PDB file of C-alpha atoms in Angstrom:
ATOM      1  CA  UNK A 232      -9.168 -14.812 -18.474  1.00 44.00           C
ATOM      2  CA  UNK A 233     -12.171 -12.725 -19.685  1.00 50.00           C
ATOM      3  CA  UNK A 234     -11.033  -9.748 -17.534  1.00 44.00           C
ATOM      4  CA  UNK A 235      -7.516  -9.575 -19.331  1.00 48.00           C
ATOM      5  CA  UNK A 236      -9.217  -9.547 -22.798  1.00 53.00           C
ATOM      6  CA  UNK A 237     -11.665  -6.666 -21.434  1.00 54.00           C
ATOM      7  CA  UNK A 238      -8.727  -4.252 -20.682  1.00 53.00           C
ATOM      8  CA  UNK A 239      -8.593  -3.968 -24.336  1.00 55.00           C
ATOM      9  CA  UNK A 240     -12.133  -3.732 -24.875  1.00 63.00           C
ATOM     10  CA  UNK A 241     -12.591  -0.078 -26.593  1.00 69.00           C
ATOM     11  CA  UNK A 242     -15.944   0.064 -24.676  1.00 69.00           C
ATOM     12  CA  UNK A 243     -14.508  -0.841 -21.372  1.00 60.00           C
ATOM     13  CA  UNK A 244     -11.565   1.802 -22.323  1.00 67.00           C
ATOM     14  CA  UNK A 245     -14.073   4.519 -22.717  1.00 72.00           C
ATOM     15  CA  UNK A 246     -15.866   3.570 -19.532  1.00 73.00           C
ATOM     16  CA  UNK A 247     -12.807   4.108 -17.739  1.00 66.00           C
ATOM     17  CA  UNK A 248     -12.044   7.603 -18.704  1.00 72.00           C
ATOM     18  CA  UNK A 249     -15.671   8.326 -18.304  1.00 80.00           C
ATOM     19  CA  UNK A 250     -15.223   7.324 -14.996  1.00 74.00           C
ATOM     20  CA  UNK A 251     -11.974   8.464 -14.826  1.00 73.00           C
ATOM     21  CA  UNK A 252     -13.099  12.015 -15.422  1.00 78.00           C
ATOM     22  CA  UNK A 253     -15.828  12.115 -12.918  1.00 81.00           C
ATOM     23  CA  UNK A 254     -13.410  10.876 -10.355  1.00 78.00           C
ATOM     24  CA  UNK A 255     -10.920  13.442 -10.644  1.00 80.00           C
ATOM     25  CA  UNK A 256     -13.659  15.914 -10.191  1.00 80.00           C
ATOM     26  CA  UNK A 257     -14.201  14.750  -6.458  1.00 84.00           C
ATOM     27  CA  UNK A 258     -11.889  16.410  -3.590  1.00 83.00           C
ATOM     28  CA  UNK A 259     -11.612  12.302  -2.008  1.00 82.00           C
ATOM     29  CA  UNK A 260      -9.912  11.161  -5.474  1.00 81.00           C
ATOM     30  CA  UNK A 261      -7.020  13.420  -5.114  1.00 82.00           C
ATOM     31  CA  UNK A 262      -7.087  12.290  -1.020  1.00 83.00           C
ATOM     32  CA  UNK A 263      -7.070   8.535  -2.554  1.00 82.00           C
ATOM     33  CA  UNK A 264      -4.592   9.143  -4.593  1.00 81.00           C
ATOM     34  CA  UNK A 265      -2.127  11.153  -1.909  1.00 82.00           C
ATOM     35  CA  UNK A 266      -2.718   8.147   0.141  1.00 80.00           C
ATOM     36  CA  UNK A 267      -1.916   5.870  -2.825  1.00 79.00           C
ATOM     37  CA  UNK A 268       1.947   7.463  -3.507  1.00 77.00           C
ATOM     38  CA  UNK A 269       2.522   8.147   0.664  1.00 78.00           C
ATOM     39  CA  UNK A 270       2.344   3.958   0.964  1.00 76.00           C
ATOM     40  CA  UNK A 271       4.072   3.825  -2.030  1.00 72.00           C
ATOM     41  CA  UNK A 272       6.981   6.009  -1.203  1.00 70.00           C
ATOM     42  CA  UNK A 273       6.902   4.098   2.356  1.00 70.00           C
ATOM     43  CA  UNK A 274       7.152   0.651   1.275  1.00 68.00           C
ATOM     44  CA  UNK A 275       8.962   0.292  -1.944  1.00 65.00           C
ATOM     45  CA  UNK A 276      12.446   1.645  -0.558  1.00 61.00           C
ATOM     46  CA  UNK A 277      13.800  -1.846  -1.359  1.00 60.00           C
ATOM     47  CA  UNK A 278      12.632  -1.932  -4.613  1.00 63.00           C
ATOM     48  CA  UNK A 279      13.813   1.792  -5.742  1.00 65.00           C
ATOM     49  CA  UNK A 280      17.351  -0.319  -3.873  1.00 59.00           C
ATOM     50  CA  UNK A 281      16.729  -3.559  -5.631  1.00 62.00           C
ATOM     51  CA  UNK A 282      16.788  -1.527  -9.284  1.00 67.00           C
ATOM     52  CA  UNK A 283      19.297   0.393  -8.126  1.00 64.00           C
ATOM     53  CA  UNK A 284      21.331  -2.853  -7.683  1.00 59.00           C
ATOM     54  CA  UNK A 285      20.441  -4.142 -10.534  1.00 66.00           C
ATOM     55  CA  UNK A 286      21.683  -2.222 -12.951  1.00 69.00           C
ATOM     56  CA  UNK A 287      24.635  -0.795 -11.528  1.00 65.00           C
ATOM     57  CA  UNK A 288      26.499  -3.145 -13.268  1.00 67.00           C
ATOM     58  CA  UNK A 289      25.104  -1.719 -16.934  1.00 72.00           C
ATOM     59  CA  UNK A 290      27.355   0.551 -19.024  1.00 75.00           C
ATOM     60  CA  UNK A 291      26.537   4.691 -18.259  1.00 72.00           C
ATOM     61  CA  UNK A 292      24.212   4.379 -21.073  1.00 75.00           C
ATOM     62  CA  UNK A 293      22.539   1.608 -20.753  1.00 76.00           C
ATOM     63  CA  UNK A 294      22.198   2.400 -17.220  1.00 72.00           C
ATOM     64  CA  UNK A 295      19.623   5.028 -17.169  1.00 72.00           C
ATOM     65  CA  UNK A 296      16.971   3.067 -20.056  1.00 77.00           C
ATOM     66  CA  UNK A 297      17.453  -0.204 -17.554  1.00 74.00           C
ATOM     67  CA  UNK A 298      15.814   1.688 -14.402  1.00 72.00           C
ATOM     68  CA  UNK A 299      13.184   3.314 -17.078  1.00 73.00           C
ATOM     69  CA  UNK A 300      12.065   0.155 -18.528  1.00 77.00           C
ATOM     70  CA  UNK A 301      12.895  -2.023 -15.328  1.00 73.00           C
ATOM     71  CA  UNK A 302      10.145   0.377 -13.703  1.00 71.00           C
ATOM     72  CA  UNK A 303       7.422   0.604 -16.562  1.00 73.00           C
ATOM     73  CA  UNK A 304       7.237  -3.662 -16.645  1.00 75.00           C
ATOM     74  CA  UNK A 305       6.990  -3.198 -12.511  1.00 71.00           C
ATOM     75  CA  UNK A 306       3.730  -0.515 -13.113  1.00 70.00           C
ATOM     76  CA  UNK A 307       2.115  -2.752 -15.774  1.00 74.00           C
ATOM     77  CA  UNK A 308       2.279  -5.229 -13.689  1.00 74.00           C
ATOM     78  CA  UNK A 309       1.592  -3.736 -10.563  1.00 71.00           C
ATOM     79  CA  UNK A 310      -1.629  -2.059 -11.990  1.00 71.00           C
ATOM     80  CA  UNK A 311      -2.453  -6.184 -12.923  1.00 75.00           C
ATOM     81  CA  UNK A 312      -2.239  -7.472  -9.854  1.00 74.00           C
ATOM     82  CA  UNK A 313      -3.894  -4.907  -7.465  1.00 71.00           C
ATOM     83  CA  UNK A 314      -6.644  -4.851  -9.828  1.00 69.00           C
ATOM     84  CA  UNK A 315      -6.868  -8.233  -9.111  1.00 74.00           C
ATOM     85  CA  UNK A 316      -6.444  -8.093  -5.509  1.00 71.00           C
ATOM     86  CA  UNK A 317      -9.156  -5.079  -5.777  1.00 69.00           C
ATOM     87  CA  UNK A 318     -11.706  -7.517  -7.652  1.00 70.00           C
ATOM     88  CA  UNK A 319     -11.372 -10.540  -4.720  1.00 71.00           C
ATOM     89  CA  UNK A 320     -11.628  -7.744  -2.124  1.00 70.00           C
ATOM     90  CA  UNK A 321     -15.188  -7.927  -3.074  1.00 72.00           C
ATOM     91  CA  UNK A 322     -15.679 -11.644  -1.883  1.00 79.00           C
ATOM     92  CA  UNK A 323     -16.184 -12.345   1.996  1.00 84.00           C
ATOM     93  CA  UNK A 324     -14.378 -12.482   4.230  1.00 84.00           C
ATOM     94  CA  UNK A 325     -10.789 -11.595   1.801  1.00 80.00           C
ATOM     95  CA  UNK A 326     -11.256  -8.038   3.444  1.00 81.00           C
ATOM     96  CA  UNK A 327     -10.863  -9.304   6.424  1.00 87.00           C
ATOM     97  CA  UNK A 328      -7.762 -11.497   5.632  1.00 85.00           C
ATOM     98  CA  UNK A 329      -6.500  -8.284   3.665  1.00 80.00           C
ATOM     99  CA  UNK A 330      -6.662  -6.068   6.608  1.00 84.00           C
ATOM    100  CA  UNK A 331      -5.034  -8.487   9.077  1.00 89.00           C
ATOM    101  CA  UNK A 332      -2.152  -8.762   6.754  1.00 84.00           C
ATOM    102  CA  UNK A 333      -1.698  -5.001   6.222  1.00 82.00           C
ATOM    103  CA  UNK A 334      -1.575  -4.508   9.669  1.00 89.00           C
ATOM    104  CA  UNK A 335       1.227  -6.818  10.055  1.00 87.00           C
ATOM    105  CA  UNK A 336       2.658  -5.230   6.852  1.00 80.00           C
ATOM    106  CA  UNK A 337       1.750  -1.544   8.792  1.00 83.00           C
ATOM    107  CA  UNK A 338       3.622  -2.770  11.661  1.00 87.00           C
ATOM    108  CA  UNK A 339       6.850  -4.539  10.046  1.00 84.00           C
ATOM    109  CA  UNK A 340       7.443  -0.751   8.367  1.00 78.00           C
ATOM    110  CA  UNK A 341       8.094   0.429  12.627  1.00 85.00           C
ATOM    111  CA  UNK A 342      11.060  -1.956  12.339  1.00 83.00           C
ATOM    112  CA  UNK A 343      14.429  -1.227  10.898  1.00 75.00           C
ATOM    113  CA  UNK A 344      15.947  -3.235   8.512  1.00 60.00           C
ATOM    114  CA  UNK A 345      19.311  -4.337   7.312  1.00 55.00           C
ATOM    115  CA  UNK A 346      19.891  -4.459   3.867  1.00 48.00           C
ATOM    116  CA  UNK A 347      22.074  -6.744   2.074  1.00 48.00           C
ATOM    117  CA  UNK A 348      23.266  -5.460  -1.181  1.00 45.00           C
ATOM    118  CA  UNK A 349      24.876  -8.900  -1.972  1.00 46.00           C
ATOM    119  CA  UNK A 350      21.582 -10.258  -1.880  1.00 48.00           C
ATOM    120  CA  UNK A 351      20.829  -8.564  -5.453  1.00 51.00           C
ATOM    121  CA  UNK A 352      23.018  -9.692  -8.356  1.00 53.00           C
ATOM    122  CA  UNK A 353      24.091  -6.800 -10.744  1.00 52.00           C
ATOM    123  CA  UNK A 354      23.383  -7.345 -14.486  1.00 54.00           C
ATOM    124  CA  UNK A 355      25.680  -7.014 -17.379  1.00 60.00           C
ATOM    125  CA  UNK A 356      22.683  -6.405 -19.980  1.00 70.00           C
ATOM    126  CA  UNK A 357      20.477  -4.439 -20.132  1.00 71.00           C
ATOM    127  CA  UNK A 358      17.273  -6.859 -20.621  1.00 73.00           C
ATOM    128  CA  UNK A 359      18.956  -9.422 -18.134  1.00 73.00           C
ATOM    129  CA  UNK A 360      18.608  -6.308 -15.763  1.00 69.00           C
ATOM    130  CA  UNK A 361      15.227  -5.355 -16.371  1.00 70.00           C
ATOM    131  CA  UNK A 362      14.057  -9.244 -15.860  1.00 71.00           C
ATOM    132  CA  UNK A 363      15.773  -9.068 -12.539  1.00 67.00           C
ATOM    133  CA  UNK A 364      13.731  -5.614 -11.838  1.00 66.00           C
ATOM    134  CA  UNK A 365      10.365  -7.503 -12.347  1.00 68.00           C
ATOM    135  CA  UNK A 366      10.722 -10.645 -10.581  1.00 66.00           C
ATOM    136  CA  UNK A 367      12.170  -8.607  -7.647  1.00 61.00           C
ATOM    137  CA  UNK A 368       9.354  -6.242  -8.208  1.00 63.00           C
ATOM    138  CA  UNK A 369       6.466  -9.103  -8.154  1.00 61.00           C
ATOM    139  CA  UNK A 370       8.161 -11.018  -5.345  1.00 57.00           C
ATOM    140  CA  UNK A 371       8.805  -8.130  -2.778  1.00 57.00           C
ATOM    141  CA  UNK A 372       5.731  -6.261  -3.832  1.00 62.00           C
ATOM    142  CA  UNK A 373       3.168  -8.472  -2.390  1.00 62.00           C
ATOM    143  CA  UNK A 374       2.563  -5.787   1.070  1.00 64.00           C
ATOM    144  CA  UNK A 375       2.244  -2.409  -2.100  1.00 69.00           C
ATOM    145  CA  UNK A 376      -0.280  -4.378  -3.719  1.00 73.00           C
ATOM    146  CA  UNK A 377      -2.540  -5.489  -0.484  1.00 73.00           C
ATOM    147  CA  UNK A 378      -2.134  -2.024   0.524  1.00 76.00           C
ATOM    148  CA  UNK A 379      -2.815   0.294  -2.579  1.00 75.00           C
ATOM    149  CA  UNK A 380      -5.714  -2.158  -2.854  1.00 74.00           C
ATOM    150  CA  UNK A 381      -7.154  -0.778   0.165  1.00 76.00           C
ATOM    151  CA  UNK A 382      -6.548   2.559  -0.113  1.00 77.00           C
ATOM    152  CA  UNK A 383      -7.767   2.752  -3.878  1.00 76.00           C
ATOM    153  CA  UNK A 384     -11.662   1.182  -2.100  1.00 73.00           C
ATOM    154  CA  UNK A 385     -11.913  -0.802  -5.899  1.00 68.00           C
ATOM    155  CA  UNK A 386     -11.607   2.479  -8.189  1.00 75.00           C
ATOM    156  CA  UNK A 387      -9.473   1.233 -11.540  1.00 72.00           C
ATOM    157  CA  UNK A 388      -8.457   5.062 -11.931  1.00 76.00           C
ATOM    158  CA  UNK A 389      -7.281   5.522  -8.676  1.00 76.00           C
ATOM    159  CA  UNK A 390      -4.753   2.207  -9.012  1.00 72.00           C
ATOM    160  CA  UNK A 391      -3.721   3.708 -12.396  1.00 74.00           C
ATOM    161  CA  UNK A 392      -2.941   7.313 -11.504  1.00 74.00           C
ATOM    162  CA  UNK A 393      -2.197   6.398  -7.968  1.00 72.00           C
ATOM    163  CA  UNK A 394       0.914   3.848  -8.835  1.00 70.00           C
ATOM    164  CA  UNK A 395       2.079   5.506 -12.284  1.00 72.00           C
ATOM    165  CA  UNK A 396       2.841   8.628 -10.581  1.00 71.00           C
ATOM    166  CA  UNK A 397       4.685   7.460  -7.494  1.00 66.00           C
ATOM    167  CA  UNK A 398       6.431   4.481  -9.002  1.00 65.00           C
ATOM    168  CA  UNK A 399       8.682   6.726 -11.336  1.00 68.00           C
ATOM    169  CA  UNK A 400       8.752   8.762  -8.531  1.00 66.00           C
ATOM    170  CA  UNK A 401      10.470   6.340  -6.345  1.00 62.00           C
ATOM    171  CA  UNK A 402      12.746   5.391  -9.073  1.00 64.00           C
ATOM    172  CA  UNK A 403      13.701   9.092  -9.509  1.00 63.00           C
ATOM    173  CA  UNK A 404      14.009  10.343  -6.193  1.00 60.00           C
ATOM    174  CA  UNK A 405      14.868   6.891  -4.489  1.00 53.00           C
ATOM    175  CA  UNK A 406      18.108   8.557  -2.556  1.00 52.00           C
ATOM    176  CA  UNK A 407      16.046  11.198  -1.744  1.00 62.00           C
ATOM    177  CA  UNK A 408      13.031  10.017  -0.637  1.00 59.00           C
ATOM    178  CA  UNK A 409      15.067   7.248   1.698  1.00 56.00           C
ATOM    179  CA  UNK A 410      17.332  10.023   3.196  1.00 62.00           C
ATOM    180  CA  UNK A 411      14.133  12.006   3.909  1.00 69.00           C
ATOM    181  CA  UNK A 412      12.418   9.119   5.778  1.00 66.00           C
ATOM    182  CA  UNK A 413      15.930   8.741   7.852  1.00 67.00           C
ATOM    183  CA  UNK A 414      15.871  12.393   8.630  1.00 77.00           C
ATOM    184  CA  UNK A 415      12.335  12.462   9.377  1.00 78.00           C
ATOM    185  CA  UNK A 416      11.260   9.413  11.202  1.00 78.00           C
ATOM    186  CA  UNK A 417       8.134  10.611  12.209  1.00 85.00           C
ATOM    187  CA  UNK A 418       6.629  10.333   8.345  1.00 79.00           C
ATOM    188  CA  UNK A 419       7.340   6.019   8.563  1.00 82.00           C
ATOM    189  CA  UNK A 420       5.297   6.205  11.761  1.00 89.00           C
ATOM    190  CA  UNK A 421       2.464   8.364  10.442  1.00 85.00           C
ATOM    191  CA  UNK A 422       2.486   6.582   7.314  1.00 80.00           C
ATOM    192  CA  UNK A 423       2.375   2.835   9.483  1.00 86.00           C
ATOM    193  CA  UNK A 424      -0.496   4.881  11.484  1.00 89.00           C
ATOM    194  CA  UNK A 425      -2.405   5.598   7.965  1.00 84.00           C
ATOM    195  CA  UNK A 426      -2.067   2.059   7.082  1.00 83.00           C
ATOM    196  CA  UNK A 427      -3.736   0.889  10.223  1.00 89.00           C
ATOM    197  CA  UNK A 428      -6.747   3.232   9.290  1.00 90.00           C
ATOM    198  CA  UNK A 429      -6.771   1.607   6.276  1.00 85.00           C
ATOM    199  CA  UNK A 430      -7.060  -1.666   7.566  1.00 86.00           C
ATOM    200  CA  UNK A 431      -9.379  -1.122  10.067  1.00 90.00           C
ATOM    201  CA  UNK A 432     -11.522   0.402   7.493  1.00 86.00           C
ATOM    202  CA  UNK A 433     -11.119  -2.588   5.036  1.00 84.00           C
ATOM    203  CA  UNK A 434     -11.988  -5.120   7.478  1.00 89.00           C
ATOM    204  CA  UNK A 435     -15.247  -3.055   8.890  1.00 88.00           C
ATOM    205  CA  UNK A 436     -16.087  -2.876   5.075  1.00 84.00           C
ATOM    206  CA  UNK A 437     -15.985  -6.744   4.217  1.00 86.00           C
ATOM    207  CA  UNK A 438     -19.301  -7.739   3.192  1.00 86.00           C
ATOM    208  CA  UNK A 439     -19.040 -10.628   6.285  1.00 87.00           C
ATOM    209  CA  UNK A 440     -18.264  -8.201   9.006  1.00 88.00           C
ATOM    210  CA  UNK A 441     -20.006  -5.079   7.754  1.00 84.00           C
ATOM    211  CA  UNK A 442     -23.420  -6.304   8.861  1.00 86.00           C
ATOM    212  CA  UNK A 443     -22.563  -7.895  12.246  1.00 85.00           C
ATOM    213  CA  UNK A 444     -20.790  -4.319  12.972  1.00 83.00           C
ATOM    214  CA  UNK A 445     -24.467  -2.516  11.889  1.00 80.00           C
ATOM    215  CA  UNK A 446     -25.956  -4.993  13.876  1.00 79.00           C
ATOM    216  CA  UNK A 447     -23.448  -4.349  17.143  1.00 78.00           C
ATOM    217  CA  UNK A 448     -23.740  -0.323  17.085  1.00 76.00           C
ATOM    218  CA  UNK A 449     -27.654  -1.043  16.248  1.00 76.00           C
ATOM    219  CA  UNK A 450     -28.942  -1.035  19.525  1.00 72.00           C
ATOM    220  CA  UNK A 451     -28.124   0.513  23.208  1.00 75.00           C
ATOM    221  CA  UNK A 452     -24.451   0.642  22.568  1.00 75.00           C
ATOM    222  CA  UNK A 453     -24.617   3.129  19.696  1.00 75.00           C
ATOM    223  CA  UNK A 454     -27.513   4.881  21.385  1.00 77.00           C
ATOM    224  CA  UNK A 455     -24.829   5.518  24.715  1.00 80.00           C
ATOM    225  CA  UNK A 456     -21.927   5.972  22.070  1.00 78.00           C
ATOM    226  CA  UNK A 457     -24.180   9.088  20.041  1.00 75.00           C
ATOM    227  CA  UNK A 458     -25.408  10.494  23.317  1.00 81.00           C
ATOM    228  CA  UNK A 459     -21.716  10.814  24.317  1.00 79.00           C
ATOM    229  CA  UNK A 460     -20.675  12.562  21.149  1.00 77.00           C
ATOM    230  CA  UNK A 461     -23.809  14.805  21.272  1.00 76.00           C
ATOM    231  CA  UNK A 462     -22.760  16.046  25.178  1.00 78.00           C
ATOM    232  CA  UNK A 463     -19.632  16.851  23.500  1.00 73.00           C
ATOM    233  CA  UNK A 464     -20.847  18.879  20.262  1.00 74.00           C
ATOM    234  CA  UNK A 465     -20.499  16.225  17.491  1.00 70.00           C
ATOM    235  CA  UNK A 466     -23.378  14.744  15.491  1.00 71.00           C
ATOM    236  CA  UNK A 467     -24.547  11.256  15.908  1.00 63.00           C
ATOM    237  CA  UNK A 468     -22.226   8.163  14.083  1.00 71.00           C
ATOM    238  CA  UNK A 469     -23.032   5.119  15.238  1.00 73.00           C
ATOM    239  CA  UNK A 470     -27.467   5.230  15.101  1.00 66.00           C
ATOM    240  CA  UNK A 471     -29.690   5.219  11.316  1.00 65.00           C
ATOM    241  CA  UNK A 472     -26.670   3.235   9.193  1.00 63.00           C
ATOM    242  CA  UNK A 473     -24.035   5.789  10.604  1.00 69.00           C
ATOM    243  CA  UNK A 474     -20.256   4.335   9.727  1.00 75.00           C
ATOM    244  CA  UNK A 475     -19.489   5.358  13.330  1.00 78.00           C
ATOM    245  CA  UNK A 476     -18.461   1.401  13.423  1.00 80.00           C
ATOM    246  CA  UNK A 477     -15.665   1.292  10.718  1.00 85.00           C
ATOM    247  CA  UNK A 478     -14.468   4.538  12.409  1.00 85.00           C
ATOM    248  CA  UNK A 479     -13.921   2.896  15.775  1.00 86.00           C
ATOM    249  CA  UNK A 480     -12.251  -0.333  14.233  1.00 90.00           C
ATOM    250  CA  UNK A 481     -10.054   2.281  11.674  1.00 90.00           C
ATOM    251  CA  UNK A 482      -8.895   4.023  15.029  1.00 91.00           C
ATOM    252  CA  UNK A 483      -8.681   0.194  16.443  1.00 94.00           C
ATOM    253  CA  UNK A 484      -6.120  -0.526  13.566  1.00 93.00           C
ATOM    254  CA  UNK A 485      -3.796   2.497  14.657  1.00 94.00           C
ATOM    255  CA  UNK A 486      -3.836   1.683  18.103  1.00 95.00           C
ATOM    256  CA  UNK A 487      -2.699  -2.374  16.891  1.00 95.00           C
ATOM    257  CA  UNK A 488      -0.362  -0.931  14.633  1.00 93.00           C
ATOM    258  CA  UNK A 489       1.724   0.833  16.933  1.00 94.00           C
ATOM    259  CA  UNK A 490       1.835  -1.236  19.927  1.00 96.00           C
ATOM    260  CA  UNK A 491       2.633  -3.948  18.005  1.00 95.00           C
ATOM    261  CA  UNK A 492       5.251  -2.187  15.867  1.00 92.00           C
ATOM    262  CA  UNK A 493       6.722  -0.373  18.775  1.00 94.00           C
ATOM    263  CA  UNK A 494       6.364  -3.998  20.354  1.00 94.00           C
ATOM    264  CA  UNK A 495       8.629  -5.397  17.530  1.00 93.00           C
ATOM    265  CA  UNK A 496      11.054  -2.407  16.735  1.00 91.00           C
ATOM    266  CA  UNK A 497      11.736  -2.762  20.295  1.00 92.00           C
ATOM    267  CA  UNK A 498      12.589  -6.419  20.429  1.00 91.00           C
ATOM    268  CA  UNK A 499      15.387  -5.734  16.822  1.00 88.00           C
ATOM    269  CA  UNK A 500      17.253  -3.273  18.500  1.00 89.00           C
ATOM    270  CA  UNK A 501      17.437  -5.085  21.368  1.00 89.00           C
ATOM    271  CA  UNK A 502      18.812  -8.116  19.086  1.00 87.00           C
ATOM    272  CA  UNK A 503      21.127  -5.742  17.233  1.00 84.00           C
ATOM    273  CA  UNK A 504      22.238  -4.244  20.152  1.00 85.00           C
ATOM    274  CA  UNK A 505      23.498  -8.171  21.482  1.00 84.00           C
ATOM    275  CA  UNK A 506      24.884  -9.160  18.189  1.00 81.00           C
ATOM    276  CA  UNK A 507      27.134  -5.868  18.304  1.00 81.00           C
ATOM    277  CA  UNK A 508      28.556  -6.567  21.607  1.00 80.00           C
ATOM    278  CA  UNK A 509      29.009 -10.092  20.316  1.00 80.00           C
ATOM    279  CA  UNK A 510      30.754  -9.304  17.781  1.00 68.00           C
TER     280      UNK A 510
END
């Protein structure tokens, strides 16, 4: 428990904003951080529904401070838990595991859902409706956290920032942002495509795979691999420490992503398409 008691630590809180500062400074911070809201806005549709749900059964004015509060509990502890998930990314071989599972998670996002509104029981007060925005929240909130753990690379600011501005966002703009993903389908498959960079990057980055890739693009293969990139005008990657590895398994994790999503999306229409004429 001696990282909970550190949040509070005035020297760790001015080590933050230190870094904080020199963070924001950086054109990849801001990158990080558009990542951080694009997964965001992709994969917390049900919860922007589930609060929705929730407290539709509040009075009008009670309404309103039942979303706001429902969705400040769900970024405390959001920011908790993929700060956690950030810290055991640093152990062996949890990389890995955390990039296979985001590439299923990258995959499932290719394959419309039915939701069941029933499934979500509206609240008649207003604290009874922000505990039922938090459990949801931590229950169905398992793929945000693996995946805005990856994208933030272990930066504290980039979590903060990163989920405090697109978790109010999707509470705001919830019918908005879901009509624009129906309208435009191509953003869920661009955004399922970013995800499987993602994971191929965080699995060529855990510290048990990271040196048998180095060791792989060491010798003749990454020789052949630079020679072909120099006939064709780029600069060596793969030679000298170059991360032309984690590249090719980032571009590996699209490829997975959306043969296997397509795969799957295929396969639920298909089973939608027999239950319909069934029924």
């Amino acid at each position: 428990m001696d990282w909970l008691w550190q949040i509070f630590d005035p020297a760790y809180i001015g080590a933050f904003f230190t870094q904080f500062k020199a963070e924001m400074a950086t054109p990849t911070f801001w990158v990080a951080v558009g990542k951080i809201i694009w997964i965001n806005v992709l994969l917390s549709g049900d919860n922007a529904l589930v609060i929705a749900l929730a407290c539709r059964g509040l009075a009008p004015r009670q309404r309103l401070w039942g979303m706001v509060f429902g969705a400040a509990a769900a970024v405390l502890l959001r920011v908790i838990f993929t700060g956690i998930v950030a810290t055991l990314m640093e152990l062996p071989y949890l990389k890995l595991i955390g990039g296979l599972a985001l590439i299923v998670i990258a995959a499932k996002l290719l394959v419309p859902e039915q939701e069941d509104e029933d499934s979500v029981d509206a609240a008649s007060h207003l604290w009874a409706a922000v505990q039922i925005v938090v459990v949801a929240d931590i229950v169905m909130s398992l793929d945000n956290v693996i995946a805005v753990a990856a994208a933030a690379n272990g930066s504290v600011p980039l979590l903060v920032l990163g989920l405090a501005i697109s978790v109010p966002l999707i509470v705001a703009g919830a019918a908005l942002i879901m009509a624009l993903l129906n309208k435009l389908p191509i953003l869920v498959w661009a955004g399922a495509a970013l995800l499987g960079w993602i994971a191929g990057d965080v699995i060529a980055t855990d510290p048990a795979v990271h040196p048998r890739l180095d060791a792989l693009f060491a010798g003749s293969l990454g020789a052949r691999l630079d020679s072909l990139l120099a006939s064709v005008g780029l600069s060596p990657q793969f030679g000298h420490g170059g991360n032309g590895g984690e590249i090719v398994l980032a571009v590996l994790g699209i490829i997975v992503v959306l043969i296997t999503g397509s795969i799957w999306r295929r396969h639920a229409l298909r089973k939608a398409k027999h239950a319909a004429e069934a029924a």
